[in-house]
XYZ file of C-alpha atoms in Angstrom:
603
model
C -8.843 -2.029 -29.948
C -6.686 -4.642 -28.015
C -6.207 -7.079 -25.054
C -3.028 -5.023 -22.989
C -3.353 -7.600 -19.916
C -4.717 -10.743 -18.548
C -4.156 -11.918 -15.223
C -5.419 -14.158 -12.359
C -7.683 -12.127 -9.204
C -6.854 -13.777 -6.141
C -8.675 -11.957 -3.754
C -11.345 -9.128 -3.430
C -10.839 -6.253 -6.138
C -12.300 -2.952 -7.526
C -14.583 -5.082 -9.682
C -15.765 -8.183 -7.333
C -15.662 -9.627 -4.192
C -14.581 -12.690 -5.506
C -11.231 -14.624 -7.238
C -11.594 -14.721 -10.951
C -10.044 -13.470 -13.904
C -9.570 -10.230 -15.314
C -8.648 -8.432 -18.732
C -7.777 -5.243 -19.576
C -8.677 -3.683 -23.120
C -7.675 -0.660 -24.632
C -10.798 0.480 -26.608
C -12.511 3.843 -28.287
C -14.638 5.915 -25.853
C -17.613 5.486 -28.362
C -17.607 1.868 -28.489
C -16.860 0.582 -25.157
C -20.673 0.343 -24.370
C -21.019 -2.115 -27.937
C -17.888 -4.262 -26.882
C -19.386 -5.059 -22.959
C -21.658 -6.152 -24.466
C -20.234 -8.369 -26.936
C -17.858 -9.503 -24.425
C -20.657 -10.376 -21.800
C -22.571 -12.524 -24.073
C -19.479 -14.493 -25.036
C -18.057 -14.901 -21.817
C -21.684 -15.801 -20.602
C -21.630 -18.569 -23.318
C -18.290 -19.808 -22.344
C -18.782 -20.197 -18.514
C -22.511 -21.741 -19.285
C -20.766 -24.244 -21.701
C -17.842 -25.371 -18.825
C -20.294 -25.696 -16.707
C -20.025 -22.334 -14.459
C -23.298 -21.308 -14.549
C -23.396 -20.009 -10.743
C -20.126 -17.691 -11.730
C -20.247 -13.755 -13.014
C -19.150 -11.613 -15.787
C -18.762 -8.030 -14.879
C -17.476 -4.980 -16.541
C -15.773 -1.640 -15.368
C -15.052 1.110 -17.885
C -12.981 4.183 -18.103
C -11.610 6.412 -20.579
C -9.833 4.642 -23.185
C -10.918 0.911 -22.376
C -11.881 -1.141 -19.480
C -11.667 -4.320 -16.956
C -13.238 -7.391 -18.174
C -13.653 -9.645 -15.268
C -15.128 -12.863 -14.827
C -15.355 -15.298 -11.653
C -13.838 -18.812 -11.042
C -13.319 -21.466 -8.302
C -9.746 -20.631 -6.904
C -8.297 -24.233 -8.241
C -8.900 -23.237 -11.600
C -7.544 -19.708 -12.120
C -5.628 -20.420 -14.811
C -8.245 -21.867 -16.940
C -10.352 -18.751 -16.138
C -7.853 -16.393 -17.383
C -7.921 -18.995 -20.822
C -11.529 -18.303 -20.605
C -11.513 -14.768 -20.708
C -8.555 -14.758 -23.425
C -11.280 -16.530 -25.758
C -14.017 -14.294 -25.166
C -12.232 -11.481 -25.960
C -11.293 -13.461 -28.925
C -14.631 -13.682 -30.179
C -15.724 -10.386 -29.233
C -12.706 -8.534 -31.187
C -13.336 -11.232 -33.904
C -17.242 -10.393 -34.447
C -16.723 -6.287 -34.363
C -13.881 -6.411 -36.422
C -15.868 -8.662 -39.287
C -12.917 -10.494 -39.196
C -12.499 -14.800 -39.089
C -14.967 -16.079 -37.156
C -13.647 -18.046 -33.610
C -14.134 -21.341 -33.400
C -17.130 -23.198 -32.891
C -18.207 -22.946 -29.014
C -17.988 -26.671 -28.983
C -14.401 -26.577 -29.634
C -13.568 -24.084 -27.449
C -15.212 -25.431 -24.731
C -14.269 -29.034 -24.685
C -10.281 -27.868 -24.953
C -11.127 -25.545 -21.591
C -13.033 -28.545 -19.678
C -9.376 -30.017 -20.381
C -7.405 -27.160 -18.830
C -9.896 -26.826 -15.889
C -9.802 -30.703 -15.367
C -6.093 -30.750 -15.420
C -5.781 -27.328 -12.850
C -8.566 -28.759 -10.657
C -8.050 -29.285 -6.789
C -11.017 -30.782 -4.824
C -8.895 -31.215 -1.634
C -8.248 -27.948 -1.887
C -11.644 -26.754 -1.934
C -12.645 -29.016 0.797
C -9.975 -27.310 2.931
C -11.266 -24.174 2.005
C -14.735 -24.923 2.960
C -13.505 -26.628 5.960
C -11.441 -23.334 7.088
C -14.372 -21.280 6.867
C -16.789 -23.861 9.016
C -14.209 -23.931 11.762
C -13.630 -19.363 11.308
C -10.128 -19.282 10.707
C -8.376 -18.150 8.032
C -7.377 -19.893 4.752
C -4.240 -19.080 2.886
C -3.432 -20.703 -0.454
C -0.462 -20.086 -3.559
C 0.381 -21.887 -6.147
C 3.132 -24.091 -4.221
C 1.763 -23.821 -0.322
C -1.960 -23.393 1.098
C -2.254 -22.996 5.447
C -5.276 -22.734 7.740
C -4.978 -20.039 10.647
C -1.877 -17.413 10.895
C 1.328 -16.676 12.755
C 1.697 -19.354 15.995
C -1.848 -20.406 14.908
C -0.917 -21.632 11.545
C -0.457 -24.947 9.552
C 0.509 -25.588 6.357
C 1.502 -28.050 3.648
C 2.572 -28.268 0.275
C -0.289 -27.683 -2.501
C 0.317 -31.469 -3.900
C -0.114 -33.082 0.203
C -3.162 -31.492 1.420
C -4.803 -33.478 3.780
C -8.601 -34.602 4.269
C -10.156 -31.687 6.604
C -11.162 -34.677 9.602
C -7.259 -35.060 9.586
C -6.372 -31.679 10.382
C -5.969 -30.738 14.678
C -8.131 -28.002 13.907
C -7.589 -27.424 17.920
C -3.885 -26.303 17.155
C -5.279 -23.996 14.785
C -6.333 -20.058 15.237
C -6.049 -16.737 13.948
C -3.188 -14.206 15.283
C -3.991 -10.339 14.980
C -4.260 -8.794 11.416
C -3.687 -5.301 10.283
C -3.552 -3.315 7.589
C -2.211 -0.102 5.890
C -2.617 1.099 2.813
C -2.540 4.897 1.304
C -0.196 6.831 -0.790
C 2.266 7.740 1.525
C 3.673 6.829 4.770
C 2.829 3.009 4.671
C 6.149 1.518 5.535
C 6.741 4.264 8.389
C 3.558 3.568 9.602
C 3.756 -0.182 9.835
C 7.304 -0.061 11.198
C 5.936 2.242 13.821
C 3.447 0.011 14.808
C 6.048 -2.888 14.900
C 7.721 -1.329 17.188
C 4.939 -1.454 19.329
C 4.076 -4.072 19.576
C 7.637 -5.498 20.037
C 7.056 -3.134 23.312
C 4.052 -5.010 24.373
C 6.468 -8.073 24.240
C 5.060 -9.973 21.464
C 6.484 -10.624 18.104
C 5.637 -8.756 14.930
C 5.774 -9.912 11.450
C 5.396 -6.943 8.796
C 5.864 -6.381 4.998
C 6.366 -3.399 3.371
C 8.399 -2.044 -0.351
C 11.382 -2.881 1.477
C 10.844 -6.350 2.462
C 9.260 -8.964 4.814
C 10.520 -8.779 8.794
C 10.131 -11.007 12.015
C 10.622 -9.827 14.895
C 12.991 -7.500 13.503
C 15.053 -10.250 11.563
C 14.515 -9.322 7.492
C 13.950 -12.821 6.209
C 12.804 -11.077 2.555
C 14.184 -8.296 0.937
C 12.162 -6.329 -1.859
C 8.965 -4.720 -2.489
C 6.144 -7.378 -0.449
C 3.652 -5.246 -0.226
C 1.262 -7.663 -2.320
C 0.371 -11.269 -1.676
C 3.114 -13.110 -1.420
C 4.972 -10.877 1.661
C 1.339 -11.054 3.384
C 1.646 -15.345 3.076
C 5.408 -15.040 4.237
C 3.914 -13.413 7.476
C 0.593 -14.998 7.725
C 2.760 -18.287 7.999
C 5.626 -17.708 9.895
C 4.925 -19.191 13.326
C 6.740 -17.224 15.144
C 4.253 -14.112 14.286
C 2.035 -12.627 17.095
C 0.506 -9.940 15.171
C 1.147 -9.382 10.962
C 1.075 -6.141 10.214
C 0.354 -6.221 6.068
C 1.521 -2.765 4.266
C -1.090 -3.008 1.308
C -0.207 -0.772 -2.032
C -2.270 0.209 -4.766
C -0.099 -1.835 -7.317
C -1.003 -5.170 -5.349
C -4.710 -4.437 -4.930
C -4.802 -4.069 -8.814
C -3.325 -6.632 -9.940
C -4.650 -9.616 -7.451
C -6.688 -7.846 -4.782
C -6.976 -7.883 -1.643
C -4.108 -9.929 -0.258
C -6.225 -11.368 3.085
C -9.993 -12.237 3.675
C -10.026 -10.973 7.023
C -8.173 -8.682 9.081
C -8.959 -6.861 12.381
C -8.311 -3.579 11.151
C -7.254 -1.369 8.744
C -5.896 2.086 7.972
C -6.182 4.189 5.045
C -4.043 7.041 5.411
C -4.214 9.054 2.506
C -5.128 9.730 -1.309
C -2.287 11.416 -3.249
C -1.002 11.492 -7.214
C 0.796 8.387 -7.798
C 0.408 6.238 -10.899
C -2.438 7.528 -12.150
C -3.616 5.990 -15.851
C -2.561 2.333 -14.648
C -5.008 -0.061 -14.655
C -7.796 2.317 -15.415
C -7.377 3.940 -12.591
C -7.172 7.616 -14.044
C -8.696 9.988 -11.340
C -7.673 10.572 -7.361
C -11.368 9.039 -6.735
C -10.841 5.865 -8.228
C -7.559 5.846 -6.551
C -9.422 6.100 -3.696
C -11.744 3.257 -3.902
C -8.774 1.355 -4.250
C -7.400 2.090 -0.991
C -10.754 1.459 0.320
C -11.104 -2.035 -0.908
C -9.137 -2.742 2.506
C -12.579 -2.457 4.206
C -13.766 -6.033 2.638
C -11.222 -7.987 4.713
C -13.501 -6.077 7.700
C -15.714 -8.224 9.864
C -18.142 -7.050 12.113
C -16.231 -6.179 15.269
C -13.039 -4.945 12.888
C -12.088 -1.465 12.545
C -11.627 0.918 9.778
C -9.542 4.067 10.671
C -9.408 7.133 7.697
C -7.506 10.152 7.805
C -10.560 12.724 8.342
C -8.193 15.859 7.450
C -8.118 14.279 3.756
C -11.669 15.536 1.948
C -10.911 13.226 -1.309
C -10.986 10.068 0.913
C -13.734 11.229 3.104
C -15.847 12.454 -0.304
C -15.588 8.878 -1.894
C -15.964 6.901 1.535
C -19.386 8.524 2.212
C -20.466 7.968 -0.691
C -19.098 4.478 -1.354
C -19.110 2.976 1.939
C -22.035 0.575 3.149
C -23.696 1.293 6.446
C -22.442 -1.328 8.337
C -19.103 -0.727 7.694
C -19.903 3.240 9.077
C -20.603 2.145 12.236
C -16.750 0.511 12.524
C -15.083 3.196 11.528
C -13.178 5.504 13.483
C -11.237 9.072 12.440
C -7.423 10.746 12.513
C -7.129 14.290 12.730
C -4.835 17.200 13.433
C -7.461 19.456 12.256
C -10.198 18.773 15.180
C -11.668 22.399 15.544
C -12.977 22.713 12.285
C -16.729 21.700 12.741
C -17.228 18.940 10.186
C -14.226 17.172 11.405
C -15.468 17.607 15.217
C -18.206 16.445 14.508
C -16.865 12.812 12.606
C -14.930 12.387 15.795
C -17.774 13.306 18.268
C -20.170 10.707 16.160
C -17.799 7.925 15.464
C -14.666 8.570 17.858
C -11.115 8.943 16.492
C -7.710 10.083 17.883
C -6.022 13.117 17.045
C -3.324 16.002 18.267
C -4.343 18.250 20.834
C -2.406 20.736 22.980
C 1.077 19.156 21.695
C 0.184 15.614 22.670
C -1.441 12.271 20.728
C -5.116 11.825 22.471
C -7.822 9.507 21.965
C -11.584 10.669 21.653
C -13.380 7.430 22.349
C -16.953 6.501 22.362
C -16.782 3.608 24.734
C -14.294 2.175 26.040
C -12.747 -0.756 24.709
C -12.760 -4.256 26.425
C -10.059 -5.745 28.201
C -8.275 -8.683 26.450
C -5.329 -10.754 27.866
C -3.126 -10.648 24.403
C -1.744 -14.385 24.101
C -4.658 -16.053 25.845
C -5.193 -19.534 25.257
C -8.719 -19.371 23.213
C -10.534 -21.653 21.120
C -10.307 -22.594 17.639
C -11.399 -19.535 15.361
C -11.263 -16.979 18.314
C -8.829 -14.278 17.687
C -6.376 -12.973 20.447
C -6.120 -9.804 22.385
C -3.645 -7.250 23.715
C -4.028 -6.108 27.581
C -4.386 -2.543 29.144
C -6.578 -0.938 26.850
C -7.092 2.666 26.230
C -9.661 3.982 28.523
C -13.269 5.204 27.304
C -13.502 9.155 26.222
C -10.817 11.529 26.293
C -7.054 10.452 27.030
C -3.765 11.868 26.200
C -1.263 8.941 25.041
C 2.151 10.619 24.430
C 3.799 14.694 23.788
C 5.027 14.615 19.901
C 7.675 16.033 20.777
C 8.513 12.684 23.083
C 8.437 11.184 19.046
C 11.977 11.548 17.981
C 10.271 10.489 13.810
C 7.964 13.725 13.864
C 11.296 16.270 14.677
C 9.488 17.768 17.475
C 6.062 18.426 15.555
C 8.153 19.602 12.208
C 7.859 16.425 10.468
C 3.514 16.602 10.131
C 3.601 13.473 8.132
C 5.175 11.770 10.639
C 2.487 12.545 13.576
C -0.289 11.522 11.065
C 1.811 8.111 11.137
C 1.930 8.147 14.627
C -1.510 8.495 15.260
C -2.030 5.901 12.487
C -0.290 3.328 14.218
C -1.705 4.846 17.573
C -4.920 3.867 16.132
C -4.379 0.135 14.826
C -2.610 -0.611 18.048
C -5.650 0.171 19.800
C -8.002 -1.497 17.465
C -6.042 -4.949 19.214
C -6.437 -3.026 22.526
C -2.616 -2.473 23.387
C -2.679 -0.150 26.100
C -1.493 3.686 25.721
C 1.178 3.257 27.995
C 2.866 0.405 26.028
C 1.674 2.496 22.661
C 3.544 5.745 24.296
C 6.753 3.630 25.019
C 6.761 1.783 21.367
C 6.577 5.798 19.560
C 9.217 7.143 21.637
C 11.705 4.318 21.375
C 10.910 4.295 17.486
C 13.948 6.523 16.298
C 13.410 6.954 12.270
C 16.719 6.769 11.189
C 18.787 4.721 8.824
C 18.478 1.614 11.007
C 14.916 1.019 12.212
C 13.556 3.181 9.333
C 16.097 3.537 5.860
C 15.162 6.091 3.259
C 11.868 7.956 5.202
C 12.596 10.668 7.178
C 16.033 10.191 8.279
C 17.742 13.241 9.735
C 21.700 13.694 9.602
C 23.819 16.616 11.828
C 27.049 16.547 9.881
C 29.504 19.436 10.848
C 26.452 22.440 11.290
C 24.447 20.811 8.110
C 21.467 19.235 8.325
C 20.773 15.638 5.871
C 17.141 14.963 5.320
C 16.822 11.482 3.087
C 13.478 10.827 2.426
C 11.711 8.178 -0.608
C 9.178 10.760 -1.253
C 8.488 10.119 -4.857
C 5.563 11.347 -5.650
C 3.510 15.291 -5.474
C 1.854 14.145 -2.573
C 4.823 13.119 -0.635
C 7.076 15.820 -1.926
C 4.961 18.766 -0.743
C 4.589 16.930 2.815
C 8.486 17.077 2.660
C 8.677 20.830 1.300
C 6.687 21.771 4.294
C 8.251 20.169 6.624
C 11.585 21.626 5.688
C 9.922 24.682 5.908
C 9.217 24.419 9.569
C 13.036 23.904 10.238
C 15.491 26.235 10.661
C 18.063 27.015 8.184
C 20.498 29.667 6.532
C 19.850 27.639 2.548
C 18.352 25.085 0.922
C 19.488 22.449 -1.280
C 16.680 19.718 -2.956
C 18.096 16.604 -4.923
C 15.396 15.821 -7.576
C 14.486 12.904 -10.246
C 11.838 10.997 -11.149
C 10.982 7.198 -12.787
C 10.032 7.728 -16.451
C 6.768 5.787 -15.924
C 5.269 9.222 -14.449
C 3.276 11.164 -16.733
C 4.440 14.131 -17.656
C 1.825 16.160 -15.664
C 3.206 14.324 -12.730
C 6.476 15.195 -13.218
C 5.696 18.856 -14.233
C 4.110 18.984 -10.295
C 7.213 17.701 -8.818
C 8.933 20.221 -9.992
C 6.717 23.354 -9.265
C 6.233 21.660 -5.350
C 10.072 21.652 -5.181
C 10.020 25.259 -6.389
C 7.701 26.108 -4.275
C 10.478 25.993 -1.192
C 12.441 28.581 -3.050
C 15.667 26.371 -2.794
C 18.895 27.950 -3.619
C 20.525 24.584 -5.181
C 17.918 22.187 -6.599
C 20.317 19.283 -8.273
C 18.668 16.960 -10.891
C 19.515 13.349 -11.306
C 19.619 11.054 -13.760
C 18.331 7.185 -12.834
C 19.079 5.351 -15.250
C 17.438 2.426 -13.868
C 14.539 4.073 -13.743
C 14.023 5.256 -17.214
C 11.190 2.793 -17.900
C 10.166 3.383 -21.594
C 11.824 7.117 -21.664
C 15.840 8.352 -23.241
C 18.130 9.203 -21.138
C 18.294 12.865 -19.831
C 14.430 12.663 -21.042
C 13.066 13.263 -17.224
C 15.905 15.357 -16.090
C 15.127 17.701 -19.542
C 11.354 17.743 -18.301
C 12.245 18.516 -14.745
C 14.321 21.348 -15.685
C 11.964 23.038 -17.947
C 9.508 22.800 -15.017
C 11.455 24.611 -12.875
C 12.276 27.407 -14.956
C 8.603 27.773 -15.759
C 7.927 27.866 -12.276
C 10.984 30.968 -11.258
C 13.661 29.181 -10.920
C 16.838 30.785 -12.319
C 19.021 28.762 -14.527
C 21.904 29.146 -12.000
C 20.134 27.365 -8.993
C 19.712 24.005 -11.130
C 22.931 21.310 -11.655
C 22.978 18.396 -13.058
C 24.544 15.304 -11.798
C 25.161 11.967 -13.612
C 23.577 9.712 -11.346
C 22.607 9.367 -7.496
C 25.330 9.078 -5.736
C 26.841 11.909 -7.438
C 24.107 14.106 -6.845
C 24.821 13.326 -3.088
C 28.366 14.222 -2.798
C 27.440 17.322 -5.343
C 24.728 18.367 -2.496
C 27.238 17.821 0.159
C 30.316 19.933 -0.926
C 27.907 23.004 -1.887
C 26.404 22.538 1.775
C 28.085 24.818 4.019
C 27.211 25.076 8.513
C 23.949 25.986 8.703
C 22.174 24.861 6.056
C 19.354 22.111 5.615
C 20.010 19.807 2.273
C 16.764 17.620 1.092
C 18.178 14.005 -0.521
C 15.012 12.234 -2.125
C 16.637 8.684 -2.343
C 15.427 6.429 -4.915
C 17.856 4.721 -7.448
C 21.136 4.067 -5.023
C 19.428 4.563 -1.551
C 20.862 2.150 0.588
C 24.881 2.955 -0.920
C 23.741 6.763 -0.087
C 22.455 6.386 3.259
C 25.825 4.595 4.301
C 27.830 7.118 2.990
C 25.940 9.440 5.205
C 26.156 7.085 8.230
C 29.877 7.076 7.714
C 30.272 10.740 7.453
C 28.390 11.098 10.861
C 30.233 8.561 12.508
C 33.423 10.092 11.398
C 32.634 13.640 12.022
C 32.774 14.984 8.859
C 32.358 18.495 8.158
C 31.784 20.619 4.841
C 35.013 21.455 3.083
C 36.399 18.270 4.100
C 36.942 15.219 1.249
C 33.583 13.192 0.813
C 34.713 9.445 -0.172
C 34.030 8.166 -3.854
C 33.982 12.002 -5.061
């Protein structure tokens, strides 16, 4: 029985609506129950003797320990997490008959120090003052800002001013979206950057591969948390921030934004399962759900209706209010329970090879850039019209390969969906998808296609089972004579995981699958470790000992894949490790016509 993590909650979070702090124990099965309780009445001592009676102590358990979390004013985070450290002090203390702790005295005159030295009234007056005047309130350890993007102002945590000082007429809210699921979050959002870049106003997204502005990468790195969502949320040159939102971020700090206009949950697939307590696909999806807090009452919540795990745990988790703002994706619209989630709610789907809308009403008409008031948001002209209406052909999408790529229409109709949630109009939503090519430039690493001398590239991130198979069935929509698969994994997988990844890539019956070795990636596991496990996977699941290589790293597994590749065949790179030095050995080799049997550089 031990403490394995403490950390600050910043924002909403799988165990409270509010900031606070949060532990994570590892503890028996059979005594969890005993230590909540133990825990509770300590921490309920604690906050009672500092003087934060009106904050709560609440508990979430799973197999093999739990999440001990307890709330705080945001000024004072710090101290809460010292808080929390104690009671779990005492508590492991008292079961284990050990010392006792200190007298509750002590303790709690050394925290009234730590929370008087951390405290920030002018912060919480700004805070309060943010949510009189509706807009939104963004704070860090080093910055805190009232309203976003052009509507912003901000100053350094040590100069915040008085709230009479501040113009709160300058200040307002810009558009707020976001996108969380297992897979296809970056496409997604750079999809929807792209339009609205079309509908001439400036985007500001974040994603695993950094923080953009109108195009310009000002951050570079996985932002997919809180601080990438305050790079945006401040920049004020942003006319809409478009926040990717990943599982990892939600965990640790929660919800990165009070308030958005919308948000998109795309899908619930294996992906770091056992972290955080989060051990099952249902949990996982009540994490991806936890976007629906930032909602407010005219926001939006679009969910993939074609994935049952999602819709299971959102009927049964979701409040009522929030049902009546939600709206559905589908490719899958003749199958009667999804029909009739569309027919109720509305949604947009695929029909007859093109992107429709089935809408309920139709959606208002706002000027997007309008001069409003303080705390009103602003809107996005030429909406979608009411009922039925056809937006754009797939096959006008150059990402979804001319309906091949399915992942890539769910996407599509994702960021369909969140652009009309702002009420961008279908035309400027049709022009954004088709001028959206998802290649190495406007999209590296997901989904890019390569022609090189009769052989066709695909690099893709897919990392995962769930992404993998959407891959694997997409390549089996495309023509070709063989099939080659690069394959690794990160060492932090379980070995269930990486067991899967190998029977999905089997399932393609590949002719060449080529497993790498990442070192960087090895994450607690010896070398040749993951490759071994891979390999025994795949001969468990048919494959014959002469259709796996290995290669000693990435790149080498490239330029292996290439000079086996021969005109007409289709060659599958999942890019991880070295993916940026791979795709530009790729964009050379285009750009100088290379062809197989011809010298690949660095080989």
């Amino acid at each position: 029985m031990h403490l394995t993590d403490s950390r600050r909650l910043t924002g909403a979070n799988l165990v409270s609506d509010r900031p606070g702090a949060a532990i994570e124990v590892a503890v028996p099965n059979d005594q969890i129950n005993r230590v909540v309780r133990r825990w509770e009445r300590h921490a309920r001592a604690l906050l009672d003797a500092v003087g934060w009676r009106e904050h709560e102590t609440r508990a979430r358990t799973y197999p093999g320990g739990g999440s001990f979390v307890l709330g705080a004013p945001i000024d004072t985070l710090y101290a809460a997490t010292e808080i929390n450290e104690w009671a779990w002090a005492a508590t492991s203390a008292e079961l284990a008959d050990g010392e006792p702790p200190p007298a509750l005295q002590t303790i709690a005159e050394q925290l009234r120090a730590a929370i008087a030295a951390e405290s920030n009234p002018a912060l919480l007056r700004l805070q309060k003052a943010a949510a009189t005047h509706n807009v939104s309130f963004v704070w860090d350890d080093e910055a805190v800002s009232v309203g976003s993007g052009r509507g912003a102002i901000a100053w350094p945590v040590e100069e915040l001013p008085r709230p009479e000082a501040v113009d709160w007429q300058r200040v307002r809210d810009v558009r707020v979206l976001l996108v969380t699921g297992t897979n296809g979050k970056t496409t997604t959002v750079r999809m929807l950057a792209a339009i609205v870049a079309a509908a001439g106003k400036v985007p500001g997204n974040t994603s695993t591969d950094g923080v953009q502005v109108g195009g310009e990468l000002v951050l570079v790195g996985d932002y997919t948390g809180g601080e990438g969502a305050r790079t945006v949320l401040r920049d004020p040159r942003v006319d809409v921030a478009i926040l990717e939102v990943s599982r990892g971020g939600l965990l640790r700090r929660g919800l990165p934004v009070e308030r958005a206009d919308a948000a998109l949950v795309s899908n619930v697939g294996e992906d770091h399962l056992g972290e955080y307590g989060v051990c099952d696909l249902e949990t996982l999806a009540r994490v991806k759900l936890l976007v629906g807090r930032a909602l407010g009452p005219r926001s939006e919540l679009i969910l993939n209706a074609d994935d049952d795990l999602l819709v299971r745990t959102y009927l049964t988790d979701a409040p009522s209010e929030l049902r009546q703002q939600t709206r559905w994706l589908t490719v899958n619209r003749s199958l009667p329970h999804v029909a009739a989630r569309v027919r109720e709610a509305g949604g947009y789907g695929m029909e007859d090879g093109w992107l429709c809308s089935w809408l309920t009403s139709p959606g208002s008409s706002g000027v997007f850039g309008d001069n409003r008031s303080s705390g009103e948001r602003e809107g996005v002209a030429s909406p979608l019209a009411g009922g039925s209406s056809r937006v754009i052909r797939v096959d006008e999408i150059p990402a979804t390969l001319e309906g091949a790529a399915t992942h890539n229409v769910y996407n599509a109709l994702g960021a369909m969906a969140l652009a009309h949630s702002i009420e961008i109009g279908a035309d400027v939503i049709a022009d954004g998808l088709r001028n959206f090519a998802s290649d190495s430039r406007q999209n590296p690493g997901r989904g890019n296609l390569f022609e090189l001398g009769g052989v066709r590239v695909y690099a893709d991130f897919a990392h995962n089972p769930h992404g993998l198979r959407t891959v694997i069935e997409m390549a089996g929509r495309l023509p070709r004579q063989r099939l080659a698969i690069l394959l690794g994994q990160a060492g932090d997988r379980d070995n269930e995981s990486i067991d899967a990844l190998a029977s999905i890539a089997w399932r393609a019956h590949p002719d060449l699958v080529i497993l790498k070795e990442m070192t960087a990636y090895l994450r607690g596991r010896e070398s040749g470790e993951v490759v071994a496990r891979l390999e025994s996977a795949l001969h468990a699941a048919g494959a014959p000992r002469d259709h796996v290589q290995h290669a000693v790293d990435e790149m080498a597994a490239v330029r292996q894949a290439l000079a086996w590749a021969r005109p007409g065949d289709l060659v599958l790179l999942l890019l991880h490790a070295r993916r940026g030095e791979a795709l530009e050995l790729l964009v050379s080799l285009q750009a100088n016509n290379w062809a197989p049997g011809n010298p690949i550089p660095g080989a």
